[in-house]
PDB file of C-alpha atoms in Angstrom:
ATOM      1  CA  UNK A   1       7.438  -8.538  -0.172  1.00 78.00           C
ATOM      2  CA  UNK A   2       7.185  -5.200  -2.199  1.00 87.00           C
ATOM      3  CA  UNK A   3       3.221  -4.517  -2.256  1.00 90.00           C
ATOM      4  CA  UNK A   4       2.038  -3.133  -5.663  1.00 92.00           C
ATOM      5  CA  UNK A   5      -1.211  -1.632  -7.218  1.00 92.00           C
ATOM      6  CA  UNK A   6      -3.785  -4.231  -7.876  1.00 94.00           C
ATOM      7  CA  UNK A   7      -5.378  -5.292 -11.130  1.00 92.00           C
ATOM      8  CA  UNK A   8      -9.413  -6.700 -11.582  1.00 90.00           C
ATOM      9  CA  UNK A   9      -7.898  -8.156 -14.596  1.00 91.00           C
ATOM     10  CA  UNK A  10      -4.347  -9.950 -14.325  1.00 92.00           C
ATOM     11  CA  UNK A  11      -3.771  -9.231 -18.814  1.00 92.00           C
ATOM     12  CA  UNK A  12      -3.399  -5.895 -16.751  1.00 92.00           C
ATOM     13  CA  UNK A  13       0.158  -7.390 -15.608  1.00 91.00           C
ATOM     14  CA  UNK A  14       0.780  -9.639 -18.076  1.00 91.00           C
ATOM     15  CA  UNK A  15       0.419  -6.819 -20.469  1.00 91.00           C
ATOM     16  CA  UNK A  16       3.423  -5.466 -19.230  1.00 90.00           C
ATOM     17  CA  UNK A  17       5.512  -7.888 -19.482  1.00 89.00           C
ATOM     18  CA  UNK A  18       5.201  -8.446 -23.579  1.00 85.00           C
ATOM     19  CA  UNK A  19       8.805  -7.801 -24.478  1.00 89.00           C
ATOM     20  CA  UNK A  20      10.313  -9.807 -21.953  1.00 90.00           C
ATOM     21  CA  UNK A  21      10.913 -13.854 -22.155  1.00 92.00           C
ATOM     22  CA  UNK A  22       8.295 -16.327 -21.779  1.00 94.00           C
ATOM     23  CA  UNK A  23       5.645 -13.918 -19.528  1.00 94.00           C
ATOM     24  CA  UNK A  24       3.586 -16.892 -17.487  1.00 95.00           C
ATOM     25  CA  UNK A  25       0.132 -16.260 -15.971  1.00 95.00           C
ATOM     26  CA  UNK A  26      -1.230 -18.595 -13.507  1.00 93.00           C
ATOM     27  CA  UNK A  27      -4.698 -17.193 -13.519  1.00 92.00           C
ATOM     28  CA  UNK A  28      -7.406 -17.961 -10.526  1.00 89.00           C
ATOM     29  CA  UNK A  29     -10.405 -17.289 -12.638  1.00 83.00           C
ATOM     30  CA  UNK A  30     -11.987 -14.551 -10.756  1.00 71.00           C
ATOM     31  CA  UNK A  31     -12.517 -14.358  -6.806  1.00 63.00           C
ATOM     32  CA  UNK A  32     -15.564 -16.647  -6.901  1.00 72.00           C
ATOM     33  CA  UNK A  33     -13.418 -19.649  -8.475  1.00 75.00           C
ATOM     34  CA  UNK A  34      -9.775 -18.787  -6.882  1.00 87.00           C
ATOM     35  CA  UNK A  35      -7.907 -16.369  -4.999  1.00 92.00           C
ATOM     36  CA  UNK A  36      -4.523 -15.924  -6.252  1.00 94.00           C
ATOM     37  CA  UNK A  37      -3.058 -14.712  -9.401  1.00 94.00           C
ATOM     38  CA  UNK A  38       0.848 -15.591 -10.309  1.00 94.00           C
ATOM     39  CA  UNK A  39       1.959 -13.818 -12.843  1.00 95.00           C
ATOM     40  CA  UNK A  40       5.950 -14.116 -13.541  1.00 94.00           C
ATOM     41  CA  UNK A  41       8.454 -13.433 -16.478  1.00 93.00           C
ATOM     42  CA  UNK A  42      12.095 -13.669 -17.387  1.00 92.00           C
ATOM     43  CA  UNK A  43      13.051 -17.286 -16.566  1.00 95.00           C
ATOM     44  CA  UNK A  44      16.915 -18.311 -15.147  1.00 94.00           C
ATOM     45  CA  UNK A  45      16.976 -21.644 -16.598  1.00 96.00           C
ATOM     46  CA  UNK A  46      14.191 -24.064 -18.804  1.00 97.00           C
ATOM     47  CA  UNK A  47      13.768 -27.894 -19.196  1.00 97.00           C
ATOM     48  CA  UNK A  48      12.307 -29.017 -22.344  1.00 97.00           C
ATOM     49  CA  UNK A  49      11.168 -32.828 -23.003  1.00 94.00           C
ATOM     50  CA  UNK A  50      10.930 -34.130 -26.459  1.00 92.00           C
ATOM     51  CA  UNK A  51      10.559 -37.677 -27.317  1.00 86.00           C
ATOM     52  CA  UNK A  52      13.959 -37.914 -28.239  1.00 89.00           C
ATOM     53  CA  UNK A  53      15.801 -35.405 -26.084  1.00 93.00           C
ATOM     54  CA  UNK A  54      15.896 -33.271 -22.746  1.00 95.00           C
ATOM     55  CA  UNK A  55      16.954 -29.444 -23.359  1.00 97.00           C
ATOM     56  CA  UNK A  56      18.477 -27.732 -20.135  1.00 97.00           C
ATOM     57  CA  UNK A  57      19.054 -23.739 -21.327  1.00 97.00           C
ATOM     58  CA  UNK A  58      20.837 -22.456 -18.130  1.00 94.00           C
ATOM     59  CA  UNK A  59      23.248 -19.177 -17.993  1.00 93.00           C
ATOM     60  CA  UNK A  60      25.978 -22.302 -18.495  1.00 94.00           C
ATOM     61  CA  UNK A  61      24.168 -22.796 -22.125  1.00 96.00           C
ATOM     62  CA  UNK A  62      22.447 -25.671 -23.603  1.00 97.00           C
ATOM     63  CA  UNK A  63      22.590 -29.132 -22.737  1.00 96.00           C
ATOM     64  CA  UNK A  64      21.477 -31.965 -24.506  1.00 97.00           C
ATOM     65  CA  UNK A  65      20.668 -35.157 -22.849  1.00 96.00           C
ATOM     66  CA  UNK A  66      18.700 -38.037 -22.715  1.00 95.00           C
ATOM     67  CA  UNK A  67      15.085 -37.971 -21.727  1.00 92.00           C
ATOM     68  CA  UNK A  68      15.367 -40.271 -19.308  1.00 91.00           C
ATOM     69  CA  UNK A  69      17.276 -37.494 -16.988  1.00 94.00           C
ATOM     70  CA  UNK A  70      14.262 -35.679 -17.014  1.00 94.00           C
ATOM     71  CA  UNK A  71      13.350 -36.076 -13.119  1.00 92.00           C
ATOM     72  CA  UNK A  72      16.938 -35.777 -12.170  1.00 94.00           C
ATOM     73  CA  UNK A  73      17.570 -32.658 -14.161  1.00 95.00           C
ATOM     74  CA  UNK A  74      14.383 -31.011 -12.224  1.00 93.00           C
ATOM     75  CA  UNK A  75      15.468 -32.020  -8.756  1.00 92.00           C
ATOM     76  CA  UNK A  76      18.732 -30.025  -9.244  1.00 91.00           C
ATOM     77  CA  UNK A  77      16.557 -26.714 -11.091  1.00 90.00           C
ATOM     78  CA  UNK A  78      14.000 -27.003  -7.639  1.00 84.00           C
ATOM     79  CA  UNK A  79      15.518 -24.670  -5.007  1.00 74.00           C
ATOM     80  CA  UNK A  80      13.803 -25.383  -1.589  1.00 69.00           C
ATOM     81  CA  UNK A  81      13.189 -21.784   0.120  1.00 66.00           C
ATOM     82  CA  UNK A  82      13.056 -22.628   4.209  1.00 64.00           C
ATOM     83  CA  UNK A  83      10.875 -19.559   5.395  1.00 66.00           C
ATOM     84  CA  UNK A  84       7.093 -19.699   5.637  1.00 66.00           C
ATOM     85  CA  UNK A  85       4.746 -17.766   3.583  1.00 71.00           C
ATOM     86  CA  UNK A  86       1.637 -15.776   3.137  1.00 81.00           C
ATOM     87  CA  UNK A  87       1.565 -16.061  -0.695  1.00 85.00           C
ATOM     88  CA  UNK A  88       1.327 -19.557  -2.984  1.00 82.00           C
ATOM     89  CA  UNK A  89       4.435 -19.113  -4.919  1.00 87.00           C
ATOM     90  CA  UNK A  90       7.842 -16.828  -4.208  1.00 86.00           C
ATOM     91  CA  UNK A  91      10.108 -18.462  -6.485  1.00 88.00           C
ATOM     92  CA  UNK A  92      10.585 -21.604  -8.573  1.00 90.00           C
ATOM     93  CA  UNK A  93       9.412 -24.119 -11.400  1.00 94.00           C
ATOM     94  CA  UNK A  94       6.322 -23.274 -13.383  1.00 95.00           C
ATOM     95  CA  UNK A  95       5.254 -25.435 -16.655  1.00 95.00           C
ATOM     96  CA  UNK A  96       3.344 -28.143 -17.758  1.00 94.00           C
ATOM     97  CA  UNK A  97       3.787 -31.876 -17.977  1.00 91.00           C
ATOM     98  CA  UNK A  98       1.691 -33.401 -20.943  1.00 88.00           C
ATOM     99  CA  UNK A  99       0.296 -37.182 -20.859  1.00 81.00           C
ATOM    100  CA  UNK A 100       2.894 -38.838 -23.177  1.00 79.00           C
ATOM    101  CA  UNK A 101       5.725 -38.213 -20.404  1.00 78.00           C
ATOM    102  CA  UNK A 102       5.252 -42.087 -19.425  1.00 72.00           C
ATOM    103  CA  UNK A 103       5.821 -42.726 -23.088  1.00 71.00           C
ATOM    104  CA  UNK A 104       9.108 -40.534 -22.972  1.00 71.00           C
ATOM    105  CA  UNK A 105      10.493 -41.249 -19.629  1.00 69.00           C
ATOM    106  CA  UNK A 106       9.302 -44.510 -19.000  1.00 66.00           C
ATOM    107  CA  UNK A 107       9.442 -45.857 -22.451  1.00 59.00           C
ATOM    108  CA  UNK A 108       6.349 -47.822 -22.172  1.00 59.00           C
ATOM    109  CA  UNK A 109       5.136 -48.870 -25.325  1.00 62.00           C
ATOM    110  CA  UNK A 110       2.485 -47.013 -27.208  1.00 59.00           C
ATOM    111  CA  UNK A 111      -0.210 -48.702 -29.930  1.00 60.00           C
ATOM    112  CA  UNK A 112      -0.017 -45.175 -31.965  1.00 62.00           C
ATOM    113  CA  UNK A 113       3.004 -43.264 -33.055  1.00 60.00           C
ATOM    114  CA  UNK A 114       4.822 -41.511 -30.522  1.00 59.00           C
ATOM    115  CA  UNK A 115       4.846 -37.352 -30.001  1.00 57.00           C
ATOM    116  CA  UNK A 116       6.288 -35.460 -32.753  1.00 62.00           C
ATOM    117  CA  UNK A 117      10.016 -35.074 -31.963  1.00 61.00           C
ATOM    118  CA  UNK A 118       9.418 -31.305 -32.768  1.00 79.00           C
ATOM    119  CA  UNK A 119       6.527 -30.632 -30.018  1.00 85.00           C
ATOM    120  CA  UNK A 120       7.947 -30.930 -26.348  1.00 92.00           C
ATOM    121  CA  UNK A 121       6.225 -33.507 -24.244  1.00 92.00           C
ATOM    122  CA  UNK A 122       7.001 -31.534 -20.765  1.00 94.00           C
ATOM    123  CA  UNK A 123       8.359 -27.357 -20.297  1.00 96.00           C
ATOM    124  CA  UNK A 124       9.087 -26.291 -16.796  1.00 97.00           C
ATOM    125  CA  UNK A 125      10.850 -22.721 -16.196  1.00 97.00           C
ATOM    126  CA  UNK A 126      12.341 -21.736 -13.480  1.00 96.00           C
ATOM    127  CA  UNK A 127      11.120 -18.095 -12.198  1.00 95.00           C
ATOM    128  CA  UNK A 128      13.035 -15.817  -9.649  1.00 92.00           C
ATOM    129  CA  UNK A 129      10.299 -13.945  -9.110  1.00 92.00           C
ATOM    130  CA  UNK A 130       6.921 -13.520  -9.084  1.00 93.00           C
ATOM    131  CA  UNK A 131       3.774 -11.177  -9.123  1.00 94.00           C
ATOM    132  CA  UNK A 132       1.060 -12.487  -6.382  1.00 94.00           C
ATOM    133  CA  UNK A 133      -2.552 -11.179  -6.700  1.00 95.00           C
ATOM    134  CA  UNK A 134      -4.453 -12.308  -4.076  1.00 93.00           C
ATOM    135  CA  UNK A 135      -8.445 -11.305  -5.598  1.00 92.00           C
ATOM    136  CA  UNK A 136      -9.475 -11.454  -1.866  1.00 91.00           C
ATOM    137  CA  UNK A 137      -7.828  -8.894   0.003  1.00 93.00           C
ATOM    138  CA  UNK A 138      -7.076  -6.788  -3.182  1.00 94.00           C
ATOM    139  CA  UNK A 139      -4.054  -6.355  -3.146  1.00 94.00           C
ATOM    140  CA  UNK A 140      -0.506  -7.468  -5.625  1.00 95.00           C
ATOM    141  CA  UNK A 141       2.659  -8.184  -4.153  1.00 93.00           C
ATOM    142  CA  UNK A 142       6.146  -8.798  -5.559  1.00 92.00           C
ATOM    143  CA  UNK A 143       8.203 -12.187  -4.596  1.00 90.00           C
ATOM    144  CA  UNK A 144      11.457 -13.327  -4.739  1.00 88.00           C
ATOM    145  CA  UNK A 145      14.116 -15.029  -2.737  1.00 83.00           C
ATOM    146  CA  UNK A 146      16.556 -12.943  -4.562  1.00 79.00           C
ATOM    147  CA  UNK A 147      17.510 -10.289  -1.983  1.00 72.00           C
ATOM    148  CA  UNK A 148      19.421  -8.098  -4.720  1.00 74.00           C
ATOM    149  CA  UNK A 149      16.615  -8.126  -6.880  1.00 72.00           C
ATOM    150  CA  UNK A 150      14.245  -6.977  -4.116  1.00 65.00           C
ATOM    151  CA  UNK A 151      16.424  -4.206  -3.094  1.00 65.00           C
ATOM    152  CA  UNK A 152      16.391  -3.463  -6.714  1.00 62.00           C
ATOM    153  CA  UNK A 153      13.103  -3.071  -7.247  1.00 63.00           C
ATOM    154  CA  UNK A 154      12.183  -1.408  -3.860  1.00 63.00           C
ATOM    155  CA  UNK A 155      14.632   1.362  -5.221  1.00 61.00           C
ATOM    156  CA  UNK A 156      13.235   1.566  -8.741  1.00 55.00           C
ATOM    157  CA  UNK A 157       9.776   1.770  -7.458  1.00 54.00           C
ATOM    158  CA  UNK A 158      10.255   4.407  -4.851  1.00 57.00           C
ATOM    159  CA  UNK A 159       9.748   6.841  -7.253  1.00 52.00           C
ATOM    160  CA  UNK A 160       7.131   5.048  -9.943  1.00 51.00           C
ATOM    161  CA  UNK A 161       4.164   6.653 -11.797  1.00 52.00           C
ATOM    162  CA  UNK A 162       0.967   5.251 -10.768  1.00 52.00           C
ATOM    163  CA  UNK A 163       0.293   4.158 -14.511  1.00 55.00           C
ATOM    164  CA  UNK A 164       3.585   2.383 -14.197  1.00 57.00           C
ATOM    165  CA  UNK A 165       4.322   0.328 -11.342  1.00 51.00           C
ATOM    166  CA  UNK A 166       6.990  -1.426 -12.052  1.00 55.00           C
ATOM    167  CA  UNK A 167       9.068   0.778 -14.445  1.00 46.00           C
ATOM    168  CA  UNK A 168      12.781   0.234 -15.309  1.00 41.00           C
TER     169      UNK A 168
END
């Protein structure tokens, strides 16, 4: 893990991430409510569930299928990482799963009208990397499980401003 300057405010790193694609901030509600902050940008592949479809965007394009191979089509984005450790979150899927999944998935018959076919019932993303606040010790740190990308960064912020940490 690359450690970098810490933020009272994780906007502070969001911020900085405005121009990139779909900037995600996990955020812990101060140190008296939570300790970590994940903040994380720049996603390798996304799952979208609408009541008639499931969108898989991956660097092989898109893919259209039926929502029923929503679960399936998650299992293959997870990538299990075997090493313990000290942060929350290194890598992986980050989204949100509304209430009319079981409606979707499950086809299990509603009384009102179903979701709007244009508003996605479930997003995940999946991240390479992350930014880890941890409120109690103070401190930010860098994830990944990409060793290039590490090495990458390391070299580009060897010589970074301290008003810009993470500069390309």
């Amino acid at each position: 893990m690359l450690t970098l300057p810490f933020y009272d405010d994780p906007i502070e790193w969001l911020s900085r991430f405005n121009t990139t694609e779909f900037p995600v901030l996990l955020d812990a509600g101060g140190h008296e409510r939570g300790r970590y902050d994940i903040i994380a940008a720049c996603p390798t592949e996304s799952v979208l569930l609408y009541s008639d479809r499931l969108e898989h965007h991956s660097k092989n394009g898109l893919n259209i299928a039926p929502p029923e191979q929503f679960f399936e089509t998650i299992k293959h984005m997870r990538q299990p990482f075997d090493r313990a450790s000290e942060v929350p979150f290194i890598s992986g899927l980050i989204g949100f799963i509304g209430y009319d999944i079981a409606h979707v998935v499950e086809a299990i018959e509603r009384r009102d009208d179903k979701p709007a076919p244009d508003l996605p019932v479930a997003c995940l993303r999946r991240y390479e990397w992350a930014i880890i606040q941890d409120r109690e010790q103070k401190c930010s740190y860098f994830t990944t499980t990409d060793v290039n990308l590490s090495g990458e960064l390391e070299k580009r912020t060897a010589n970074r401003r301290d008003d810009d940490p993470i500069s390309a």
